[in-house]
Amino acid sequence: TMHVVTQPIHYVRVNNPTPSAPYTTWATAATTIQNAVNACRVLGGKVLVSNGVYSVGGTLTPGGLLTNRVVVTNALVVESVNGPSVTTILGQGSTDSDAMRCVYLANGAVLSQFTLSGGCTLTTGGPQDKYGGGVYAPGGVLTNCAIDENVGGASYGALYNCSFYGNSNFAASFYCSLKDCTLTGNKKGGAQGGLLNHCTLTSNSREVGGGGGASYCTLTNCDLNFNSTDAEGGGAKYCTLYNCTFMGNSADGIGGGAN
């Protein structure tokens, strides 16, 4: 006889007046995402999050110095009910002053349908402390998320159907794998390192180092439009390109389109 064990869903409502562990109904939902994640111990479990801005609590990066609003280190799914337009995980601070990343994902964890905004990193410590103010995701996956206005967007993850806007300090996507993503108006370049497939990079800029749209990437079936740099490679610098289109990119150095 085969016995199938179903992992219960754990719920989150930011203003729930009656939270009660293990948060397995809306009436007893957690008020922070981290509490529900901590209650969901079985691989393949799910945390379902209602509308709101999640800006309370913090958990230290495993083996690191930086605090994160949410840390997920096992293979579970964290998903919002109604999408990124109404569900935000908010970081805080400026570099080295009360810095807090939005999300740390690892070991097959999946984050879906959130906006990650306001996250910040440190200038000291290891890579897990210095990169990805929005999300640092070694072995993690993001789908249908908006990574907006962080100090460093996303690092070391796989992202599908995500958008990046207004990120600063590092390239919006730093050594990530991207598919069906848009990168628009990021201030230190669109993507650095990693693989991009069927992505659109528009109006990104980078002063030092070149590669306003992308640098050190492999891009397939991508569009690079109106990106710019004060150095070389307005659209792309030191990239491998397959079936890509360029329009209106500019550079003060060589390679307005690509170098």
PDB file of N, CA and C in Angstrom, residues 3 158 197:
ATOM      1  N   HIS A   3       1.350   5.178   0.681  1.00  0.00           N
ATOM      2  CA  HIS A   3       0.809   6.277   1.468  1.00  0.00           C
ATOM      3  C   HIS A   3       1.413   7.588   0.956  1.00  0.00           C
ATOM      4  N   ALA A 158      18.748  31.706 -11.201  1.00  0.00           N
ATOM      5  CA  ALA A 158      18.059  31.503 -12.470  1.00  0.00           C
ATOM      6  C   ALA A 158      16.736  32.251 -12.401  1.00  0.00           C
ATOM      7  N   ASN A 197      18.703  34.557 -22.488  1.00  0.00           N
ATOM      8  CA  ASN A 197      17.972  33.987 -23.616  1.00  0.00           C
ATOM      9  C   ASN A 197      16.632  34.703 -23.754  1.00  0.00           C
TER      10      ASN A 197
END
